[in-house]
CSV table of C-alpha atoms and ligand atoms in Angstrom, one decimal:
chain,number,residue,atom,x,y,z
A,1,MET,CA,0.0,0.0,0.0
A,2,THR,CA,1.4,3.4,-0.9
A,3,SER,CA,0.3,6.8,0.3
A,4,ARG,CA,2.7,9.8,0.2
A,5,SER,CA,1.9,12.0,3.2
A,6,ASP,CA,4.6,14.5,2.2
A,7,ASN,CA,2.5,15.5,-0.8
A,8,PRO,CA,-1.2,14.9,-0.3
A,9,GLU,CA,-2.2,16.2,-3.7
A,10,ARG,CA,0.3,13.9,-5.5
A,11,ALA,CA,-0.9,11.0,-3.3
A,12,LEU,CA,-4.5,11.7,-4.3
A,13,ARG,CA,-3.6,11.9,-8.0
A,14,ASP,CA,-1.7,8.6,-7.7
A,15,SER,CA,-4.7,6.9,-6.0
A,16,LEU,CA,-7.1,8.3,-8.6
A,17,GLY,CA,-4.8,7.2,-11.3
A,18,MET,CA,-5.5,3.5,-10.4
A,19,PHE,CA,-9.0,4.1,-11.8
A,20,ALA,CA,-8.6,3.3,-15.6
A,21,THR,CA,-10.6,5.6,-17.9
A,22,GLY,CA,-11.1,6.2,-21.5
A,23,ILE,CA,-10.1,9.5,-23.1
A,24,THR,CA,-12.4,12.0,-24.7
A,25,VAL,CA,-12.1,15.4,-26.5
A,26,VAL,CA,-14.9,17.7,-25.5
A,27,THR,CA,-15.7,20.3,-28.2
A,28,ALA,CA,-18.0,23.3,-28.7
A,29,ARG,CA,-18.2,26.5,-30.7
A,30,ALA,CA,-17.7,29.9,-29.3
A,31,PRO,CA,-20.4,32.5,-30.2
A,32,ASN,CA,-18.1,33.8,-33.0
A,33,GLY,CA,-17.9,30.3,-34.5
A,34,THR,CA,-14.4,29.5,-33.3
A,35,PRO,CA,-14.1,25.8,-32.4
A,36,VAL,CA,-12.9,25.0,-28.8
A,37,GLY,CA,-11.9,21.7,-27.3
A,38,LEU,CA,-9.9,19.9,-24.6
A,39,THR,CA,-8.8,16.5,-23.6
A,40,VAL,CA,-11.0,15.1,-20.8
A,41,ASN,CA,-10.9,11.8,-18.9
A,42,SER,CA,-13.5,12.8,-16.2
A,43,PHE,CA,-16.3,11.8,-18.6
A,44,ASN,CA,-18.7,9.1,-17.3
A,45,SER,CA,-22.3,7.9,-17.6
A,46,VAL,CA,-24.9,9.0,-15.1
A,47,SER,CA,-28.4,7.8,-16.2
A,48,LEU,CA,-30.0,5.9,-19.0
A,49,ASP,CA,-33.5,7.3,-18.5
A,50,PRO,CA,-33.2,10.2,-18.9
A,51,PRO,CA,-29.9,9.8,-20.8
A,52,LEU,CA,-27.3,11.8,-18.8
A,53,ILE,CA,-23.5,12.0,-18.8
A,54,VAL,CA,-21.1,13.9,-16.6
A,55,TRP,CA,-17.6,15.5,-17.1
A,56,SER,CA,-15.7,18.2,-15.2
A,57,LEU,CA,-13.8,21.2,-16.4
A,58,ALA,CA,-11.0,22.9,-14.4
A,59,ALA,CA,-12.5,26.2,-13.4
A,60,HIS,CA,-9.3,28.2,-14.2
A,61,LEU,CA,-9.3,27.3,-17.9
A,62,GLY,CA,-10.0,30.0,-20.5
A,63,ASN,CA,-12.9,28.2,-22.1
A,64,VAL,CA,-15.1,27.9,-19.0
A,65,GLU,CA,-17.3,30.8,-20.4
A,66,VAL,CA,-17.8,29.0,-23.8
A,67,PHE,CA,-18.7,25.7,-22.3
A,68,SER,CA,-20.9,27.3,-19.6
A,69,ASN,CA,-22.9,29.2,-22.2
A,70,CYS,CA,-23.1,27.0,-25.3
A,71,GLU,CA,-26.3,25.1,-26.0
A,72,TYR,CA,-24.7,21.9,-27.2
A,73,TYR,CA,-21.3,20.4,-27.0
A,74,ALA,CA,-19.8,17.1,-28.2
A,75,ILE,CA,-17.9,14.3,-26.5
A,76,ASN,CA,-15.5,12.6,-28.9
A,77,VAL,CA,-14.3,9.2,-27.4
A,78,LEU,CA,-10.8,8.6,-28.7
A,79,ALA,CA,-9.7,5.3,-30.3
A,80,ASP,CA,-6.4,3.6,-29.4
A,81,ASP,CA,-4.5,5.1,-32.4
A,82,GLN,CA,-5.5,8.7,-31.4
A,83,GLN,CA,-2.9,9.3,-28.6
A,84,ASP,CA,-1.6,12.3,-30.7
A,85,MET,CA,-5.1,13.7,-30.7
A,86,SER,CA,-5.2,13.5,-26.9
A,87,GLN,CA,-1.8,15.2,-26.6
A,88,ARG,CA,-2.9,17.9,-29.1
A,89,PHE,CA,-6.1,18.8,-27.2
A,90,ALA,CA,-4.2,18.8,-23.8
A,91,THR,CA,-1.7,21.4,-25.1
A,92,ARG,CA,-2.2,25.0,-24.3
A,93,ASP,CA,-1.9,28.0,-26.7
A,94,ILE,CA,-1.8,26.1,-30.0
A,95,ASP,CA,-4.3,26.0,-32.8
A,96,LYS,CA,-5.8,22.6,-31.8
A,97,PHE,CA,-8.0,22.3,-34.8
A,98,ALA,CA,-5.3,23.1,-37.4
A,99,GLY,CA,-5.5,20.6,-40.3
A,100,LEU,CA,-8.2,18.5,-38.8
A,101,GLU,CA,-11.2,17.4,-40.9
A,102,LEU,CA,-14.3,18.2,-38.8
A,103,ARG,CA,-18.0,17.5,-39.1
A,104,ASP,CA,-20.5,19.8,-37.4
A,105,GLY,CA,-22.7,18.2,-34.7
A,106,LEU,CA,-25.6,19.9,-32.9
A,107,GLY,CA,-24.8,23.5,-32.2
A,108,ARG,CA,-22.0,23.1,-34.7
A,109,ALA,CA,-19.9,21.4,-32.0
A,110,PRO,CA,-17.0,19.8,-33.9
A,111,LEU,CA,-17.0,16.1,-34.4
A,112,LEU,CA,-13.5,14.5,-34.9
A,113,ASN,CA,-12.9,11.7,-37.3
A,114,ASP,CA,-11.9,8.2,-36.5
A,115,CYS,CA,-13.2,8.1,-32.9
A,116,CYS,CA,-14.8,5.2,-31.1
A,117,ALA,CA,-18.0,7.0,-30.2
A,118,TRP,CA,-19.6,10.5,-30.3
A,119,PHE,CA,-22.1,12.0,-27.9
A,120,GLU,CA,-23.9,15.2,-28.7
A,121,CYS,CA,-25.2,16.8,-25.6
A,122,ARG,CA,-27.6,19.5,-24.5
A,123,ASN,CA,-25.8,21.7,-22.0
A,124,THR,CA,-28.3,21.7,-19.1
A,125,ILE,CA,-27.0,21.3,-15.5
A,126,ARG,CA,-23.8,22.7,-14.1
A,127,HIS,CA,-22.6,22.1,-10.5
A,128,ASP,CA,-19.8,23.7,-8.6
A,129,GLY,CA,-17.2,20.9,-8.0
A,130,GLY,CA,-14.4,22.5,-6.0
A,131,ASP,CA,-11.7,23.6,-8.4
A,132,HIS,CA,-13.8,22.1,-11.3
A,133,LEU,CA,-17.2,22.8,-12.8
A,134,MET,CA,-19.2,19.7,-13.3
A,135,PHE,CA,-21.4,19.4,-16.4
A,136,VAL,CA,-24.3,17.0,-16.3
A,137,SER,CA,-25.9,16.9,-19.7
A,138,GLU,CA,-28.6,15.2,-21.8
A,139,VAL,CA,-27.4,13.0,-24.6
A,140,VAL,CA,-29.4,14.1,-27.7
A,141,ARG,CA,-27.6,12.1,-30.3
A,142,HIS,CA,-24.9,9.4,-30.2
A,143,THR,CA,-23.1,6.9,-32.4
A,144,HIS,CA,-20.2,4.4,-32.1
A,145,GLU,CA,-17.9,2.3,-34.1
A,146,PRO,CA,-17.9,-1.2,-32.6
A,147,ALA,CA,-14.8,-2.3,-34.6
A,148,ARG,CA,-12.6,0.3,-32.9
A,149,SER,CA,-10.9,0.0,-29.5
A,150,PRO,CA,-10.6,2.8,-27.0
A,151,LEU,CA,-7.6,4.7,-25.9
A,152,VAL,CA,-7.1,4.0,-22.2
A,153,TYR,CA,-5.5,6.2,-19.5
A,154,PHE,CA,-4.1,4.5,-16.4
A,155,GLY,CA,-1.5,5.5,-13.8
A,156,GLY,CA,-0.8,8.7,-15.7
A,157,GLN,CA,0.0,6.8,-19.0
A,158,TYR,CA,-1.7,5.9,-22.2
A,159,ARG,CA,-2.6,2.2,-22.6
A,160,THR,CA,-4.3,0.1,-25.2
A,161,LEU,CA,-6.4,-3.0,-24.6
A,162,ALA,CA,-4.9,-6.4,-25.5
A,163,ARG,CA,-6.9,-7.6,-28.5
B,1,FMN,C1,-5.4,12.3,-20.1
B,1,FMN,C2,-5.9,13.7,-19.8
B,1,FMN,C3,-7.1,13.9,-19.2
B,1,FMN,C4,-7.6,15.2,-18.9
B,1,FMN,N1,-8.8,15.4,-18.3
B,1,FMN,C5,-9.2,16.6,-18.0
B,1,FMN,C6,-10.5,16.8,-17.4
B,1,FMN,O1,-11.3,15.9,-17.2
B,1,FMN,N2,-10.9,18.1,-17.2
B,1,FMN,C7,-10.1,19.2,-17.4
B,1,FMN,O2,-10.5,20.3,-17.1
B,1,FMN,N3,-8.9,19.0,-17.9
B,1,FMN,C8,-8.4,17.8,-18.2
B,1,FMN,N4,-7.2,17.6,-18.8
B,1,FMN,C9,-6.3,18.8,-19.0
B,1,FMN,C10,-6.7,19.6,-20.2
B,1,FMN,O3,-6.9,18.8,-21.4
B,1,FMN,C11,-5.7,20.7,-20.5
B,1,FMN,O4,-5.6,21.5,-19.4
B,1,FMN,C12,-6.0,21.5,-21.7
B,1,FMN,O5,-4.8,22.2,-22.1
B,1,FMN,C13,-7.1,22.5,-21.5
B,1,FMN,O6,-7.3,23.2,-22.7
B,1,FMN,P1,-7.0,24.8,-22.9
B,1,FMN,O7,-5.5,25.0,-22.5
B,1,FMN,O8,-7.3,25.1,-24.3
B,1,FMN,O9,-7.9,25.5,-21.9
B,1,FMN,C14,-6.7,16.3,-19.1
B,1,FMN,C15,-5.5,16.2,-19.8
B,1,FMN,C16,-5.1,14.9,-20.1
B,1,FMN,C17,-3.7,14.7,-20.8
């Protein structure tokens, strides 16, 4: 058992890192049409009826306003060959959408190519979640590619499933 008392935040991150997740890119459009997006692994399912999902956004990030006020956003679930996409959308101050082919989802939220699944969500409920803002939203449209495998995040590293 490991728990580093000298750095409680690091210890919490390490323990949380034992929970394997998929990786998503959450996207929306600013009112002026500019696409915005970031890499997110806090995505999860909440409810089937009504169909609700959750994810959380660090409250200090620049796009909090856009995500708080947009009517729709999209969750792009990354496939196991999209590690570079995860890195790109986790990098600050670059043109994240440069050179990407996009489709427009509801509210013109950008849909990325070659993902495992896509969820188009109506931005309904937001909760204060400490240093994050939690979004609980209704899934309005969704689709998936059963032949693709997901990119996995575990222990702070990217993994792929053994096929
Ligand atoms: C694997 C991974 C998962 C992440 N999950 C989240 C998350 O759930 N919520 C969040 O706010 N940031 C998360 N981030 C960090 C953001 O992607 C990163 O801060 C990004 O640069 C934010 O976009 P911005 O700089 O354009 O605001 C994650 C990063 C990585 C690499």
